[in-house]
PDB file of C-alpha atoms in Angstrom:
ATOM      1  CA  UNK A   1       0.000   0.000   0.000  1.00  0.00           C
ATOM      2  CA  UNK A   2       1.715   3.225  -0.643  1.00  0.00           C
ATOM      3  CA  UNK A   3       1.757   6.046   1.759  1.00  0.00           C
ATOM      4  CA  UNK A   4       2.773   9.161   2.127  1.00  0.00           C
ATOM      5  CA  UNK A   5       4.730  11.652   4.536  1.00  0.00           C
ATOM      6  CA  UNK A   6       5.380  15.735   4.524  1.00  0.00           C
ATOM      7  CA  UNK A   7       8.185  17.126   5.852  1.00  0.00           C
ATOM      8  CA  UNK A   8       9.135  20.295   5.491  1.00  0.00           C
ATOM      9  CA  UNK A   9       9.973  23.574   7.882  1.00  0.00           C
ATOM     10  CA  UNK A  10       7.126  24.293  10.372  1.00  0.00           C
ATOM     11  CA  UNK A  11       7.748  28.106  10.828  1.00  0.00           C
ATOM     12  CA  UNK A  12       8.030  30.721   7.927  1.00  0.00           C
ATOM     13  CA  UNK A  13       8.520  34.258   8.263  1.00  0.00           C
ATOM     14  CA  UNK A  14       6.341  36.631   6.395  1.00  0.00           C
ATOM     15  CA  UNK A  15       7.292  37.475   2.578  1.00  0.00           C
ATOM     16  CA  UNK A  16       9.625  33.991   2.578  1.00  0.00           C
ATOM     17  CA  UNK A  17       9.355  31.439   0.909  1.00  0.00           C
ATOM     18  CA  UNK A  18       7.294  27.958   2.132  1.00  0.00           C
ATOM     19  CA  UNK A  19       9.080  24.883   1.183  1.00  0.00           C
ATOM     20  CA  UNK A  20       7.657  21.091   2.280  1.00  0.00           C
ATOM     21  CA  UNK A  21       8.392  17.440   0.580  1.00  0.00           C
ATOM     22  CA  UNK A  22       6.696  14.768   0.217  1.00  0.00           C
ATOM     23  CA  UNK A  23       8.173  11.345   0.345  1.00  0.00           C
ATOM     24  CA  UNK A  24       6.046   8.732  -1.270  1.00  0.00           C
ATOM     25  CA  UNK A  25       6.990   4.619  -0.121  1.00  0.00           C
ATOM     26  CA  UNK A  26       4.967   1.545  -1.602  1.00  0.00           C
ATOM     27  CA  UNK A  27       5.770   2.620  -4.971  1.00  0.00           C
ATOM     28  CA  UNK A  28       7.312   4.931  -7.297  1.00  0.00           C
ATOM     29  CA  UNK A  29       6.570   8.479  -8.512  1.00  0.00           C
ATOM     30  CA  UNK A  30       7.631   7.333 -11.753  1.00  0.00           C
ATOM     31  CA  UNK A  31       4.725   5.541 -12.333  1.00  0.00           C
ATOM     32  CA  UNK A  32       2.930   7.795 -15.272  1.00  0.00           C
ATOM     33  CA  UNK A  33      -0.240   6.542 -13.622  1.00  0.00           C
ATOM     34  CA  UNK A  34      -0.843   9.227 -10.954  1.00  0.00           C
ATOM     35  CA  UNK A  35      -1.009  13.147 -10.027  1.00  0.00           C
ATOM     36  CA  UNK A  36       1.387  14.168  -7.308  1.00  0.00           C
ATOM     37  CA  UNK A  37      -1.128  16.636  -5.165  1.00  0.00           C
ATOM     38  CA  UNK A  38      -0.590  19.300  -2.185  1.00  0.00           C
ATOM     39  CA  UNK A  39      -4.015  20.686  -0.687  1.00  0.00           C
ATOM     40  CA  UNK A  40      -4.259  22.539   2.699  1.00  0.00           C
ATOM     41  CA  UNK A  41      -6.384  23.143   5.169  1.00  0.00           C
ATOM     42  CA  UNK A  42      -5.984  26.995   7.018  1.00  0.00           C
ATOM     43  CA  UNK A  43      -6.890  26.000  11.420  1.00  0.00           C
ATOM     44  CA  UNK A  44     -10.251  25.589  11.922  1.00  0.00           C
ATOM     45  CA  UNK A  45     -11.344  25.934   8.259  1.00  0.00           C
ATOM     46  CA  UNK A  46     -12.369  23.761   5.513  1.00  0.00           C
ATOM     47  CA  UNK A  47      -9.876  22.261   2.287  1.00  0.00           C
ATOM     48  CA  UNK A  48      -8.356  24.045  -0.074  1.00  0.00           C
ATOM     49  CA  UNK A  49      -6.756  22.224  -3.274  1.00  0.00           C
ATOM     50  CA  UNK A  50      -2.987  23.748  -4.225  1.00  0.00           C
ATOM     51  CA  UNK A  51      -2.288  21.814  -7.616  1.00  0.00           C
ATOM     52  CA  UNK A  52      -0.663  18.868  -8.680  1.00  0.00           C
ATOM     53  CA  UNK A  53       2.130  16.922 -11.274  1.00  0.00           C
ATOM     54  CA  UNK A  54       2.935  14.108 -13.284  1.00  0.00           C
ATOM     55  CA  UNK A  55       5.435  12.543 -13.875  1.00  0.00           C
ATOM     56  CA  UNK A  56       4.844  12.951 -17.340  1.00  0.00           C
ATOM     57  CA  UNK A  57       4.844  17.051 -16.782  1.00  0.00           C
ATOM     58  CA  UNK A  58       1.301  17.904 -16.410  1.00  0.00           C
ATOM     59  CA  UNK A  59       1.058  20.250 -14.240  1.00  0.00           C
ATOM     60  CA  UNK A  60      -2.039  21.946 -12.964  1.00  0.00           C
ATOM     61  CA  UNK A  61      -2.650  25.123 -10.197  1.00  0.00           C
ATOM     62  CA  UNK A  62      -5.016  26.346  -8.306  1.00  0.00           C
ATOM     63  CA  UNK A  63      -5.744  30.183 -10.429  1.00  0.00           C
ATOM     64  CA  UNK A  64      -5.830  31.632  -6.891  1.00  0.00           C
ATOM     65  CA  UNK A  65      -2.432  30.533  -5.857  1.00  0.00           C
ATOM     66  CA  UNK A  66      -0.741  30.003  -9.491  1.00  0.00           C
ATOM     67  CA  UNK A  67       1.577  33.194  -9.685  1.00  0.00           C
ATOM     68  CA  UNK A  68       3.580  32.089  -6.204  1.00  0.00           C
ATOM     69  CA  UNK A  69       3.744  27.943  -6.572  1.00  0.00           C
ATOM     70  CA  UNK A  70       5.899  25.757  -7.587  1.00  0.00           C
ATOM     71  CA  UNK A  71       5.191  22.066  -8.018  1.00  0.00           C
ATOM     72  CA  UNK A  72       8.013  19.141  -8.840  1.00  0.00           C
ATOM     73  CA  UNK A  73       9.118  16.058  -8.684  1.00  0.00           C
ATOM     74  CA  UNK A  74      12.240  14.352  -7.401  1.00  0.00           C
ATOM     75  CA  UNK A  75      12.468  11.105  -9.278  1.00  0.00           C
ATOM     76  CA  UNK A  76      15.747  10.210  -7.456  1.00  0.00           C
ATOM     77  CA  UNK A  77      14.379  10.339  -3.999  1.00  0.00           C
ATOM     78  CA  UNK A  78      11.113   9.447  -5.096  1.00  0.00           C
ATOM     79  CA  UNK A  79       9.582  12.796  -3.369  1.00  0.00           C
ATOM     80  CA  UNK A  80       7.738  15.653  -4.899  1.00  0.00           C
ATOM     81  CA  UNK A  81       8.044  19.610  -3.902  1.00  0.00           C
ATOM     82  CA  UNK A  82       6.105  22.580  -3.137  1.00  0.00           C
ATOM     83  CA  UNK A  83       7.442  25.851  -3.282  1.00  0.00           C
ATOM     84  CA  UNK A  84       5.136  28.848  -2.242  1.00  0.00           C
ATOM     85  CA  UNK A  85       6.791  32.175  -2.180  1.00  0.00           C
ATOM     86  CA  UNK A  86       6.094  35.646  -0.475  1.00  0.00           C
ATOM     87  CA  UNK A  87       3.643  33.788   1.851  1.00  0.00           C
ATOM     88  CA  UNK A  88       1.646  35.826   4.679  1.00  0.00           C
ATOM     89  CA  UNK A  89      -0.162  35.003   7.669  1.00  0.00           C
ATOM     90  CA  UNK A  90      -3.431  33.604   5.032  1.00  0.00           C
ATOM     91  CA  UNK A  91      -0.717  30.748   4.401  1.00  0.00           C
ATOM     92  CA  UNK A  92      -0.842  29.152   7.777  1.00  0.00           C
ATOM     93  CA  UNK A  93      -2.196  26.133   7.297  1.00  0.00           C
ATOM     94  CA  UNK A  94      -2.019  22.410   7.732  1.00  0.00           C
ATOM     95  CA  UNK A  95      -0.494  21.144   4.369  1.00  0.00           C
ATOM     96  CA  UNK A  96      -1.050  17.676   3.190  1.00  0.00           C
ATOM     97  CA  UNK A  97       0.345  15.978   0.369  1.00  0.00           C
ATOM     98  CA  UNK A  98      -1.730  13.424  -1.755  1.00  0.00           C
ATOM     99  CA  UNK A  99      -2.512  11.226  -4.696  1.00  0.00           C
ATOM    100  CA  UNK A 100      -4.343  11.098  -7.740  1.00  0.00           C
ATOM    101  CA  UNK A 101      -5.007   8.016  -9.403  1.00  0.00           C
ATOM    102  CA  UNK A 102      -5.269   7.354 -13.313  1.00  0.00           C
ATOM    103  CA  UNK A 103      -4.303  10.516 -15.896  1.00  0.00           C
ATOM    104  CA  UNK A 104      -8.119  11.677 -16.982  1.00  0.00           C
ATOM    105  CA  UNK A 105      -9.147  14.820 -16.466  1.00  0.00           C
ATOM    106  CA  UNK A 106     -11.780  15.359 -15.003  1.00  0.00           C
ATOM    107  CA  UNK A 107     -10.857  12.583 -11.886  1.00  0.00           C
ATOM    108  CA  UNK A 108     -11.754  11.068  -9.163  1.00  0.00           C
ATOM    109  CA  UNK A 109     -10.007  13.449  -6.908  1.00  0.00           C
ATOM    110  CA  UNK A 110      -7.335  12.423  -4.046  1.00  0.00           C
ATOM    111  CA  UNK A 111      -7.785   8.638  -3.193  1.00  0.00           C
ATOM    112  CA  UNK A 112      -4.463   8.493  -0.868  1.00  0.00           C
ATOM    113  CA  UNK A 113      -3.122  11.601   1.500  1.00  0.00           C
ATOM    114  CA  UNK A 114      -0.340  12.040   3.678  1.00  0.00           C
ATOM    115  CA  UNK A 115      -0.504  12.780   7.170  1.00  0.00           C
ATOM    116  CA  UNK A 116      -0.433  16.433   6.635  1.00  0.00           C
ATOM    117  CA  UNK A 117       2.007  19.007   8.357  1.00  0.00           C
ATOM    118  CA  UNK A 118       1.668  22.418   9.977  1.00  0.00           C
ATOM    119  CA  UNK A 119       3.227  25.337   9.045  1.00  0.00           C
ATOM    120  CA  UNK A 120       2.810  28.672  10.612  1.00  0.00           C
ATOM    121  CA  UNK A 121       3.546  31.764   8.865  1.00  0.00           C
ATOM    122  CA  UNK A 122       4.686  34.687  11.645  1.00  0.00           C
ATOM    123  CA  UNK A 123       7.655  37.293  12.172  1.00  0.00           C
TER     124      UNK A 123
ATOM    125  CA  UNK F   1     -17.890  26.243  -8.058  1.00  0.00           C
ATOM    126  CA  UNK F   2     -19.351  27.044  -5.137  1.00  0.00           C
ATOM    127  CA  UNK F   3     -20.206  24.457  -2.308  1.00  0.00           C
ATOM    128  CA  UNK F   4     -22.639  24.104   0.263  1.00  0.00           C
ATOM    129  CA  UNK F   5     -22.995  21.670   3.145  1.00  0.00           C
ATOM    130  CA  UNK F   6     -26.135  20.974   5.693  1.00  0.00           C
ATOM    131  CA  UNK F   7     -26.116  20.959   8.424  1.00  0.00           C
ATOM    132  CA  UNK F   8     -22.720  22.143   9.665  1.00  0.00           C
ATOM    133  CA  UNK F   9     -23.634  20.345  13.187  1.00  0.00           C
ATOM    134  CA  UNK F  10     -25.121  17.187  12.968  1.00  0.00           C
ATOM    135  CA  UNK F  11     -25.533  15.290  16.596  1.00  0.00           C
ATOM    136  CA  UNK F  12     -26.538  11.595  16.222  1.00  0.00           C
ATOM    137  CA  UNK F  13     -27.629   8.974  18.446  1.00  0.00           C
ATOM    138  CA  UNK F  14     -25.237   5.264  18.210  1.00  0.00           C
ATOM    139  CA  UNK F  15     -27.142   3.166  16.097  1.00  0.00           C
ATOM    140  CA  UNK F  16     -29.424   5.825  14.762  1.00  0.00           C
ATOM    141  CA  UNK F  17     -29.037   7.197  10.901  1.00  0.00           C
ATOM    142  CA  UNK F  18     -27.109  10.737   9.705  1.00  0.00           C
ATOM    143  CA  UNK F  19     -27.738  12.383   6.619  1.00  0.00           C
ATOM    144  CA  UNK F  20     -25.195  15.458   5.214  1.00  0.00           C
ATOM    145  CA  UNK F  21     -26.623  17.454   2.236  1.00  0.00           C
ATOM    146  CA  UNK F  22     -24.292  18.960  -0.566  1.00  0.00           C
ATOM    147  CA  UNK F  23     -25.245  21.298  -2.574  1.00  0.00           C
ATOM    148  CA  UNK F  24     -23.571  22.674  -5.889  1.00  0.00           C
ATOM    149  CA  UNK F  25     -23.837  26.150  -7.556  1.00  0.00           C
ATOM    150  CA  UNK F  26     -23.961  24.467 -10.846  1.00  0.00           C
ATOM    151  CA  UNK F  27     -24.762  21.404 -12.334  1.00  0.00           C
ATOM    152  CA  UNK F  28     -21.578  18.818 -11.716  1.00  0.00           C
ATOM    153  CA  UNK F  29     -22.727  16.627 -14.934  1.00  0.00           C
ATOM    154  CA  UNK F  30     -19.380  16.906 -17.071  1.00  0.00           C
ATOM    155  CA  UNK F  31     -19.894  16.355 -21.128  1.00  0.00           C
ATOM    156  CA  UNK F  32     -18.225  12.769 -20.763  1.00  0.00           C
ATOM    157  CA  UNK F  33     -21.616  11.997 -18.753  1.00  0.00           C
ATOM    158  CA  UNK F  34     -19.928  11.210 -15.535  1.00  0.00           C
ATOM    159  CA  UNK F  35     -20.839  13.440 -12.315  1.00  0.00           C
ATOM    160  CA  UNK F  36     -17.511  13.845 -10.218  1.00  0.00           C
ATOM    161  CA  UNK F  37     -18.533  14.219  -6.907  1.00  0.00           C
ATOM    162  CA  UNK F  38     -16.474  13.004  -3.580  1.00  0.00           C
ATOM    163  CA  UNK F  39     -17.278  12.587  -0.083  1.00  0.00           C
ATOM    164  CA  UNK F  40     -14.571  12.380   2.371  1.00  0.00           C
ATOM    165  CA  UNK F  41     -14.264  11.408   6.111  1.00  0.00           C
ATOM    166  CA  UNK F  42     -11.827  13.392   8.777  1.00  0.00           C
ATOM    167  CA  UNK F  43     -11.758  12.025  12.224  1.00  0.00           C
ATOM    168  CA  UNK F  44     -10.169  13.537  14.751  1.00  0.00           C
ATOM    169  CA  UNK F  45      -6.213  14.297  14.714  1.00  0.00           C
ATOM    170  CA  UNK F  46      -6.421  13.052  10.957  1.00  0.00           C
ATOM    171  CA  UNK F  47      -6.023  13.671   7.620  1.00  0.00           C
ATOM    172  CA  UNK F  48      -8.896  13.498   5.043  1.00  0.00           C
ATOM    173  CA  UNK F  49     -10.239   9.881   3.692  1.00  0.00           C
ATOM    174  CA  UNK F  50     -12.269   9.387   0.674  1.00  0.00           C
ATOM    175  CA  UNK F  51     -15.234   7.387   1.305  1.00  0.00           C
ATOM    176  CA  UNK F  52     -16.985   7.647  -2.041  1.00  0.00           C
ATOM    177  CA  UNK F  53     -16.119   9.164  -5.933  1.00  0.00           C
ATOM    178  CA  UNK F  54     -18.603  10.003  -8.745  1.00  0.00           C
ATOM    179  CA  UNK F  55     -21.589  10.638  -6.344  1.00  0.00           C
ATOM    180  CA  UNK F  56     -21.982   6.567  -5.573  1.00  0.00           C
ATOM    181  CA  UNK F  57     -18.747   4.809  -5.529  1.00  0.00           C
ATOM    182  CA  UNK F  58     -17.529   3.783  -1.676  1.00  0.00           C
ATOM    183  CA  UNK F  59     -13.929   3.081  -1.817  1.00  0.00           C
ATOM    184  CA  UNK F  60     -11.882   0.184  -0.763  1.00  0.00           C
ATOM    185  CA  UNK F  61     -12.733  -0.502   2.894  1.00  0.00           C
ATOM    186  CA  UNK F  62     -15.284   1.267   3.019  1.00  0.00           C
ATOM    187  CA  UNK F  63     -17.906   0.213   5.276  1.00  0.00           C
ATOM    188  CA  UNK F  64     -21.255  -0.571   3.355  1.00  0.00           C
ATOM    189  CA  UNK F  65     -23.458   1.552   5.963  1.00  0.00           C
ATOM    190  CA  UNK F  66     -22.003   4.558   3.771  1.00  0.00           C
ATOM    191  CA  UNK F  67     -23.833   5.435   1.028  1.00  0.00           C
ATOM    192  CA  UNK F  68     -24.146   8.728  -1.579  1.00  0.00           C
ATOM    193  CA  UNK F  69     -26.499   9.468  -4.031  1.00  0.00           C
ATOM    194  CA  UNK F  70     -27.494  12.398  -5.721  1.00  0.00           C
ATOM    195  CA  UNK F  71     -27.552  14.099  -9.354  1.00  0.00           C
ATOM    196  CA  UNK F  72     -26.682  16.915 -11.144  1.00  0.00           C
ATOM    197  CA  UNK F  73     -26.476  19.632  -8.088  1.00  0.00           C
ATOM    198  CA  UNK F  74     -28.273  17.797  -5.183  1.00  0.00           C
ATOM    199  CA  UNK F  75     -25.971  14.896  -3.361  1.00  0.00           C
ATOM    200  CA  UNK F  76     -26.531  13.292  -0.278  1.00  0.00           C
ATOM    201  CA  UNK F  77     -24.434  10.765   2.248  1.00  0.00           C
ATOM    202  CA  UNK F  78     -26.141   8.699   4.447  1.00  0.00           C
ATOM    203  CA  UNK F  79     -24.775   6.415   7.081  1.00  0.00           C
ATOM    204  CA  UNK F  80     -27.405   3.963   7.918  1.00  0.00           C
ATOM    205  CA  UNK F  81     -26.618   3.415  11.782  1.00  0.00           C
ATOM    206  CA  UNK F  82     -24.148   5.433  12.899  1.00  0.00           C
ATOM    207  CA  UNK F  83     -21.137   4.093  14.954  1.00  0.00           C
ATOM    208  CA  UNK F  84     -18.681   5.801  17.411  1.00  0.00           C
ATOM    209  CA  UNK F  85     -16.042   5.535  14.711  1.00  0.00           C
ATOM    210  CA  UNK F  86     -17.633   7.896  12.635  1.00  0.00           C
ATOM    211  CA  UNK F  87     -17.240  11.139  14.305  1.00  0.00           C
ATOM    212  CA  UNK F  88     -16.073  13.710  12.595  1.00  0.00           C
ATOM    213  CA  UNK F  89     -15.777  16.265   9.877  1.00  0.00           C
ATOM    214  CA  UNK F  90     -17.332  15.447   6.263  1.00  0.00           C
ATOM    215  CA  UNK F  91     -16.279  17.090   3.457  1.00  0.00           C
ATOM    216  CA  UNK F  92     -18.310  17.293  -0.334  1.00  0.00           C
ATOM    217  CA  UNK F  93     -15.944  17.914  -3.483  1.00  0.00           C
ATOM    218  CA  UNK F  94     -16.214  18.460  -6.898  1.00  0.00           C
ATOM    219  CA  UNK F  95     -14.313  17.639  -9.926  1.00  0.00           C
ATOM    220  CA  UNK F  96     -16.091  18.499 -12.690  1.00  0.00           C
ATOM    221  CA  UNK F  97     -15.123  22.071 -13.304  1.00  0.00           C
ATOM    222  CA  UNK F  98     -12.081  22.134 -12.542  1.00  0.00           C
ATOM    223  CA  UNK F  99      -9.262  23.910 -11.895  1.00  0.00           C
ATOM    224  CA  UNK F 100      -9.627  24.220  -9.387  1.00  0.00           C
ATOM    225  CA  UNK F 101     -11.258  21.425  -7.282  1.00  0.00           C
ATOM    226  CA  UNK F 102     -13.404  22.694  -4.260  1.00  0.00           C
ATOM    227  CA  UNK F 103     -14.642  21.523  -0.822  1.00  0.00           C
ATOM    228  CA  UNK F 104     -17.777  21.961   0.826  1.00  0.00           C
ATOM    229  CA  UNK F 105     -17.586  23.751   4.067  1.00  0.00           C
ATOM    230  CA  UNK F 106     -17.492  20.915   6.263  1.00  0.00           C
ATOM    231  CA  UNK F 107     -20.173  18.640   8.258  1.00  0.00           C
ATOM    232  CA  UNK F 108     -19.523  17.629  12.273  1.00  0.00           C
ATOM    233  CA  UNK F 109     -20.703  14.850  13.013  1.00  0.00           C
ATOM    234  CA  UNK F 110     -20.855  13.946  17.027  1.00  0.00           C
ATOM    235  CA  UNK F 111     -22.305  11.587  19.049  1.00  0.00           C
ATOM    236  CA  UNK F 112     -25.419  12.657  21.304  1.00  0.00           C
TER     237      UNK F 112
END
């Protein structure tokens, strides 16, 4: 069964840059058979979809968060990335990591998710 | 696409049935005739679960007391007989017009 796990800094100042990983075991990211997701989910607030990758190159963003994120894959570690930049205090959130199964699009949406990990954006 | 849950608060009696309404702003039939509509499970301290895909599917494990139904902008989950196990937050989503995906607001369900 795969799973996955974020790591990633827990504290970001303001205007900075938000970097987490996600390290997928039980298979492989090369497997052209998936999108590589991040969502999050702000304290006490509902689910918010970032984007996602595969590894084939699609790539697709959320419009509202598009001009600051970065999405990519490390084949040799088997993780993939988000970058966020010039984050604020609307960026604290609990950030998961998650799967997409099968290339179609439209899809069934995010069958497997990480734990999810919280990072705090504050001066 | 805009989401909406009912209730927010739904308290439950063990053994009794639960029913969370979704609501979409538009019609979530896509042109390839499929209707892309999720339900997932958070418990407490966890991170989200899918439960059921394209308004009626339950995923792998799922238990059968689960069930969703709906069309075009009018879905429902019911869980027949509710167990402790359950509580928690339920989430609608929508794939069909897309990007970018979006969430309902959120159902809690507790135990009377």
């Amino acid at each position: 069964q795969m799973q996955l796990q974020e790591s990633g800094p827990g504290l970001v100042k303001p205007s900075q840059t938000l970097s987490l990983t996600c390290t997928v075991s039980g298979g492989s990211i090369r497997s052209g058979d998936y999108y590589w997701s991040w969502l999050r989910q702000p304290p006490g607030r509902g689910l918010e979809w970032i984007g996602f990758m595969s590894y084939s190159g699609g790539t697709y963003n959320n419009p509202s968060l598009e001009s600051r994120l970065t999405i990519s894959l490390d084949t040799s570690k088997n993780q993939f990335s988000l970058k966020l930049n010039f984050v604020t205090v609307a960026d604290t959130a609990v950030y998961y990591c998650a799967r997409v199964k099968g290339l179609s699009l439209p899809n069934d949406g995010f069958d497997i998710w990480g734990q999810g990990t919280l990072v705090t954006v504050s001066s | 696409v805009v989401m909406t849950q009912s209730p927010l608060s739904l308290p439950v009696t063990l053994g009794q049935p639960a029913s969370i309404s979704c609501k979409s702003s538009q019609s979530l039939v896509h042109g390839d005739g499929n209707t892309y509509l999720n339900w997932f499970q958070q418990r407490p301290g966890q991170s989200p679960r899918r439960l059921i895909y394209k308004v009626s599917n339950r995923d792998s494990g799922v238990p059968d007391r689960f069930n969703g139904s709906g069309s075009a902008s009018d879905f429902t989950l019911k869980i027949s007989r509710v167990e402790a196990e359950d509580v928690g937050l339920y989430y609608c989503m929508q794939g069909t017009h897309w990007p970018p995906y979006t969430f309902g607001q959120g159902t809690k369900l507790e135990i009377k």
